[in-house]
Coordinates of C-alpha atoms in Angstrom, one line a residue:
Chain A
X1 CA -21.8 -47.1 -86.3
X2 CA -23.8 -48.9 -88.2
X3 CA -25.5 -51.3 -86.3
X4 CA -24.5 -54.7 -88.1
X5 CA -27.2 -57.6 -86.6
X6 CA -25.5 -59.9 -88.6
X7 CA -26.7 -63.2 -86.6
X8 CA -24.2 -66.3 -87.1
X9 CA -26.9 -68.5 -88.3
X10 CA -30.4 -67.5 -90.2
X11 CA -32.0 -67.4 -87.0
X12 CA -34.4 -64.8 -87.0
X13 CA -38.3 -66.1 -88.4
X14 CA -39.4 -62.4 -88.7
X15 CA -39.3 -59.7 -87.2
X16 CA -42.5 -57.0 -86.0
X17 CA -44.7 -58.6 -89.1
X18 CA -41.7 -58.3 -91.8
X19 CA -41.1 -62.2 -92.7
X20 CA -37.4 -63.1 -92.9
X21 CA -36.4 -64.3 -96.6
X22 CA -34.8 -68.0 -95.9
X23 CA -31.2 -68.1 -97.3
X24 CA -30.8 -70.7 -99.5
X25 CA -27.6 -72.8 -98.9
X26 CA -27.7 -75.2 -102.5
X27 CA -30.2 -73.7 -105.3
X28 CA -31.5 -77.4 -106.4
X29 CA -32.1 -79.2 -103.1
X30 CA -34.1 -75.6 -102.3
X31 CA -36.1 -76.8 -105.3
X32 CA -36.6 -79.8 -104.7
X33 CA -37.9 -79.1 -100.8
X34 CA -40.6 -76.3 -102.3
X35 CA -41.4 -78.4 -104.9
X36 CA -41.8 -75.2 -107.4
X37 CA -40.7 -75.0 -111.0
X38 CA -37.7 -72.1 -111.5
X39 CA -40.2 -70.2 -113.3
X40 CA -43.1 -70.2 -110.1
X41 CA -40.2 -69.9 -107.4
X42 CA -38.8 -67.0 -109.6
X43 CA -42.3 -65.7 -109.7
X44 CA -42.8 -66.2 -105.7
X45 CA -39.2 -64.6 -105.2
X46 CA -40.2 -61.3 -107.1
X47 CA -43.8 -61.4 -105.2
X48 CA -41.8 -61.3 -102.0
X49 CA -39.7 -58.4 -103.2
X50 CA -43.1 -56.2 -104.3
X51 CA -44.1 -57.3 -100.6
X52 CA -40.9 -56.1 -99.1
X53 CA -40.8 -52.7 -101.0
X54 CA -44.7 -52.0 -99.9
X55 CA -43.6 -52.2 -96.4
X56 CA -40.2 -50.2 -97.1
X57 CA -42.2 -47.3 -98.1
X58 CA -44.5 -47.2 -95.3
X59 CA -41.5 -47.6 -92.8
X60 CA -39.2 -44.6 -94.6
X61 CA -42.7 -42.8 -94.1
X62 CA -42.4 -43.1 -90.6
X63 CA -38.9 -42.1 -90.6
X64 CA -39.8 -39.2 -92.3
X65 CA -42.7 -38.2 -89.6
X66 CA -40.4 -38.9 -87.0
X67 CA -37.1 -37.1 -88.4
X68 CA -39.6 -34.1 -88.7
X69 CA -41.0 -34.1 -84.8
X70 CA -37.5 -34.4 -83.4
X71 CA -36.5 -30.8 -83.9
X72 CA -40.0 -29.6 -83.3
X73 CA -39.8 -31.1 -79.9
X74 CA -36.1 -29.5 -79.7
X75 CA -37.6 -26.1 -80.0
X76 CA -40.1 -26.3 -77.7
X77 CA -37.5 -27.5 -75.2
X78 CA -35.5 -24.8 -75.8
X79 CA -38.2 -21.8 -75.4
X80 CA -39.0 -23.2 -72.2
X81 CA -35.4 -23.4 -71.4
X82 CA -35.9 -19.5 -72.5
X83 CA -38.7 -18.5 -70.4
X84 CA -37.1 -20.2 -67.1
X85 CA -34.0 -18.3 -68.1
X86 CA -35.6 -15.0 -68.1
X87 CA -37.9 -15.7 -64.6
X88 CA -35.0 -14.7 -62.1
X89 CA -34.3 -11.4 -63.9
X90 CA -38.0 -10.0 -63.3
X91 CA -37.6 -8.6 -67.6
X92 CA -39.9 -9.5 -69.5
X93 CA -39.3 -11.6 -73.0
X94 CA -40.2 -9.7 -75.8
X95 CA -40.4 -11.0 -79.1
X96 CA -41.7 -10.8 -82.9
X97 CA -44.0 -14.3 -83.8
X98 CA -45.9 -14.9 -87.0
X99 CA -49.5 -13.5 -87.3
X100 CA -50.2 -14.5 -90.6
X101 CA -47.7 -15.6 -93.3
X102 CA -45.2 -12.2 -93.7
X103 CA -46.9 -10.2 -91.1
X104 CA -45.5 -9.9 -87.8
X105 CA -46.4 -8.7 -84.5
X106 CA -44.3 -7.8 -81.2
X107 CA -45.4 -9.8 -78.1
X108 CA -44.3 -9.2 -74.2
X109 CA -44.1 -12.4 -72.7
X110 CA -44.3 -11.7 -68.9
X111 CA -42.3 -13.5 -66.0
X112 CA -44.7 -16.6 -65.4
X113 CA -44.8 -19.8 -64.1
X114 CA -46.5 -22.0 -67.0
X115 CA -47.0 -22.6 -70.7
X116 CA -49.1 -24.0 -72.6
X117 CA -48.4 -27.2 -74.6
X118 CA -50.5 -28.5 -77.5
X119 CA -51.4 -32.3 -77.4
X120 CA -52.8 -32.6 -80.9
X121 CA -56.7 -33.1 -81.3
X122 CA -57.7 -29.7 -80.9
X123 CA -56.0 -30.1 -76.9
X124 CA -54.2 -27.4 -75.9
X125 CA -53.4 -28.1 -71.8
X126 CA -51.9 -25.5 -69.3
X127 CA -48.6 -27.0 -67.4
X128 CA -45.4 -25.3 -65.1
X129 CA -42.8 -24.9 -66.6
X130 CA -40.8 -28.1 -65.0
X131 CA -43.7 -29.8 -66.5
X132 CA -43.5 -28.9 -69.6
X133 CA -39.9 -29.4 -69.7
X134 CA -40.4 -32.8 -68.5
X135 CA -43.2 -33.9 -71.0
X136 CA -41.3 -32.4 -73.6
X137 CA -38.0 -34.1 -73.0
X138 CA -40.0 -37.5 -72.5
X139 CA -41.7 -37.0 -75.8
X140 CA -38.5 -36.3 -77.4
X141 CA -36.8 -39.6 -75.8
X142 CA -39.2 -41.6 -77.1
X143 CA -39.6 -40.4 -80.5
X144 CA -35.5 -41.0 -80.4
X145 CA -36.4 -44.8 -79.0
X146 CA -39.3 -45.1 -81.8
X147 CA -36.3 -43.8 -84.5
X148 CA -34.0 -46.1 -83.3
X149 CA -36.4 -49.2 -84.0
X150 CA -37.8 -48.0 -86.9
X151 CA -33.9 -47.7 -88.3
X152 CA -33.4 -51.0 -87.0
X153 CA -36.9 -52.8 -89.2
X154 CA -35.1 -50.9 -92.1
X155 CA -32.4 -52.4 -92.2
X156 CA -33.3 -56.0 -91.1
X157 CA -36.0 -55.4 -94.2
X158 CA -33.2 -54.2 -96.8
X159 CA -31.2 -57.4 -95.8
X160 CA -34.0 -59.8 -96.4
X161 CA -34.4 -58.0 -100.0
X162 CA -31.1 -58.1 -100.9
X163 CA -30.9 -61.7 -99.4
X164 CA -34.2 -62.5 -102.0
X165 CA -32.6 -60.3 -104.7
X166 CA -29.4 -63.1 -104.3
X167 CA -31.7 -65.9 -104.4
X168 CA -33.2 -64.6 -107.2
X169 CA -29.7 -64.4 -109.2
X170 CA -29.1 -68.0 -108.1
X171 CA -31.8 -69.7 -109.6
X172 CA -31.9 -67.9 -112.5
X173 CA -27.8 -69.0 -112.7
X174 CA -28.6 -72.3 -112.0
X175 CA -31.1 -72.6 -114.7
X176 CA -29.1 -70.9 -117.0
X177 CA -26.4 -73.8 -116.1
X178 CA -28.8 -76.6 -116.1
X179 CA -30.1 -76.0 -119.6
X180 CA -26.5 -75.5 -121.0
X181 CA -25.4 -78.4 -119.3
X182 CA -28.4 -80.4 -121.5
X183 CA -27.8 -78.4 -124.7
X184 CA -24.3 -79.9 -124.1
X185 CA -25.5 -83.1 -123.4
X186 CA -27.6 -83.7 -126.0
X187 CA -25.0 -82.2 -128.6
X188 CA -22.0 -84.9 -128.0
Chain B
X1 CA -26.2 -56.2 -108.6
X2 CA -25.6 -58.2 -111.9
X3 CA -26.3 -61.7 -112.6
X4 CA -22.9 -63.4 -113.6
X5 CA -22.9 -65.9 -116.4
X6 CA -23.0 -69.6 -115.1
X7 CA -21.3 -68.4 -111.5
X8 CA -19.2 -71.2 -110.2
X9 CA -19.1 -70.1 -106.6
X10 CA -21.3 -71.3 -104.3
X11 CA -23.1 -68.6 -101.8
X12 CA -22.6 -69.1 -98.4
X13 CA -24.3 -67.6 -95.4
X14 CA -20.9 -66.3 -94.8
X15 CA -20.8 -64.6 -98.2
X16 CA -24.6 -63.6 -97.9
X17 CA -24.0 -61.8 -94.2
X18 CA -21.4 -59.8 -96.1
X19 CA -23.3 -58.6 -99.0
X20 CA -26.0 -57.7 -96.8
X21 CA -23.8 -55.8 -94.9
X22 CA -22.1 -54.0 -98.0
X23 CA -25.8 -53.3 -98.8
X24 CA -26.4 -51.5 -95.3
X25 CA -23.0 -49.8 -95.7
X26 CA -23.8 -48.2 -99.0
X27 CA -27.3 -46.7 -97.8
X28 CA -25.5 -45.2 -95.1
X29 CA -23.1 -43.8 -97.2
X30 CA -25.8 -41.9 -99.0
X31 CA -28.0 -41.5 -95.7
X32 CA -24.1 -39.8 -94.7
X33 CA -24.0 -37.8 -97.9
X34 CA -27.4 -36.0 -97.5
X35 CA -26.7 -35.6 -93.4
X36 CA -23.0 -34.3 -94.6
X37 CA -24.3 -31.8 -97.0
X38 CA -27.3 -30.3 -94.8
X39 CA -24.5 -29.6 -91.5
X40 CA -22.6 -27.6 -94.3
X41 CA -25.1 -25.9 -94.9
X42 CA -25.8 -25.6 -91.3
X43 CA -22.5 -24.4 -90.6
X44 CA -22.8 -22.2 -93.4
X45 CA -25.6 -20.0 -92.3
X46 CA -24.1 -19.7 -88.7
X47 CA -20.9 -18.1 -89.8
X48 CA -23.3 -15.5 -91.8
X49 CA -25.3 -15.2 -89.0
X50 CA -22.3 -14.3 -87.1
X51 CA -21.1 -12.0 -89.6
X52 CA -24.2 -10.5 -89.6
X53 CA -23.7 -10.1 -86.2
X54 CA -20.2 -8.3 -86.2
X55 CA -21.3 -5.7 -88.6
X56 CA -24.2 -4.8 -87.2
X57 CA -24.3 -2.1 -84.4
X58 CA -27.7 -2.8 -82.4
X59 CA -28.0 -3.8 -78.7
X60 CA -31.0 -5.6 -79.1
X61 CA -31.0 -8.6 -81.7
X62 CA -33.8 -10.6 -82.7
X63 CA -32.3 -14.1 -82.4
X64 CA -34.6 -16.7 -83.7
X65 CA -36.5 -19.2 -81.3
X66 CA -38.5 -22.2 -82.4
X67 CA -41.5 -20.3 -84.5
X68 CA -40.3 -16.7 -82.7
X69 CA -37.9 -14.2 -83.2
X70 CA -36.7 -13.3 -79.2
X71 CA -35.1 -9.7 -78.3
X72 CA -32.4 -10.8 -77.0
X73 CA -29.0 -8.3 -75.9
X74 CA -26.0 -8.7 -78.0
X75 CA -23.8 -10.8 -75.8
X76 CA -26.2 -13.3 -75.6
X77 CA -26.8 -13.6 -78.8
X78 CA -23.2 -13.7 -79.3
X79 CA -22.4 -16.7 -76.7
X80 CA -25.5 -18.5 -77.8
X81 CA -24.3 -18.4 -81.4
X82 CA -20.8 -19.3 -80.3
X83 CA -21.8 -22.5 -78.9
X84 CA -24.7 -23.6 -81.6
X85 CA -21.1 -23.0 -83.9
X86 CA -19.0 -25.2 -81.8
X87 CA -22.1 -27.9 -82.0
X88 CA -22.5 -28.0 -85.6
X89 CA -18.8 -28.0 -86.1
X90 CA -18.9 -30.8 -83.8
X91 CA -21.6 -32.6 -85.6
X92 CA -20.1 -31.9 -89.0
X93 CA -16.2 -33.6 -88.0
X94 CA -18.6 -36.7 -86.7
X95 CA -20.7 -37.1 -89.8
X96 CA -17.4 -37.0 -92.0
X97 CA -15.7 -39.2 -89.9
X98 CA -18.4 -41.7 -90.2
X99 CA -18.6 -41.5 -93.8
X100 CA -14.7 -42.2 -93.8
X101 CA -14.9 -45.3 -92.0
X102 CA -18.2 -46.5 -93.6
X103 CA -16.0 -45.8 -97.1
X104 CA -13.2 -48.2 -96.0
X105 CA -15.4 -51.0 -94.6
X106 CA -17.0 -50.8 -98.0
X107 CA -13.3 -51.2 -99.4
X108 CA -12.5 -54.3 -97.2
X109 CA -15.8 -55.9 -98.3
X110 CA -15.3 -55.3 -101.8
X111 CA -11.8 -56.7 -101.7
X112 CA -13.4 -60.3 -100.4
X113 CA -16.3 -60.1 -102.3
X114 CA -14.5 -59.7 -105.4
X115 CA -11.8 -62.1 -104.5
X116 CA -14.3 -64.7 -103.8
X117 CA -16.8 -63.8 -106.9
X118 CA -14.7 -62.1 -109.2
X119 CA -17.2 -61.1 -112.5
X120 CA -20.1 -62.6 -111.4
X121 CA -20.8 -60.0 -108.5
X122 CA -20.9 -56.5 -109.2
X123 CA -20.6 -53.6 -106.3
X124 CA -20.5 -50.6 -108.1
X125 CA -22.4 -47.3 -108.2
X126 CA -24.8 -47.9 -111.5

């Protein structure tokens, strides 16, 4: 189920503002091409990792918000559906609701054709039950779609982090290897 | 991931993709563990609610919808609860299945990666 977007070649340069980590085929060639010595290269890669971390924090926060928003919208849809179901019967819907923390009161909701939806920014609008259902449904679909895109972004980001971490390890190992061979050459 | 001592094996793009996939699967595995915990609690709560309903002998039950408690006839609450329990149990099953699949894929990747890199790579949970 985990959407594995493994490209056949390192193609994508960036995704929605997140720079892609370039895959290093050969450490020696990479260092020559970038003109950096081992320490500068490692410093650059570490800085990249920090930047990725910051973006990850931001995306995770957005994900948490969306994940909280979706059940809220579903609850609203449930209420609207319940009101619509009651409409035909002629009975009123009696509910207990929270007036203040720990204090509840009883409300009698008569047969109604409309509901008020809180749109945010201190604005509340009256809608017919049908319109409200449609609006809530659309909001729910948008939220779910945004969440999907966000999850894909996070996966891309984590891949770039992994690639960068592996590159760090390889550059470091190559350096250790080089030092060992130079040491061995000196001693012979 | 551990830094191996002078790793001999070269890392190809395919290896990198495998490592990436393993990382993604591992993340998903942890997410699933949390989701399964929440789903199990939800299932238990619904069971408790169901039991409470059987024990009580009220005709009108206060059923929570959103932030309010709607007064509903007992039969309607019973059928709603049944549906919710069914959905919750299906959800739990789906999550458990996904977890099994993720673990299996991770085991496969471990075989491949350890096969090529042996000690130079560490894929265990620290």
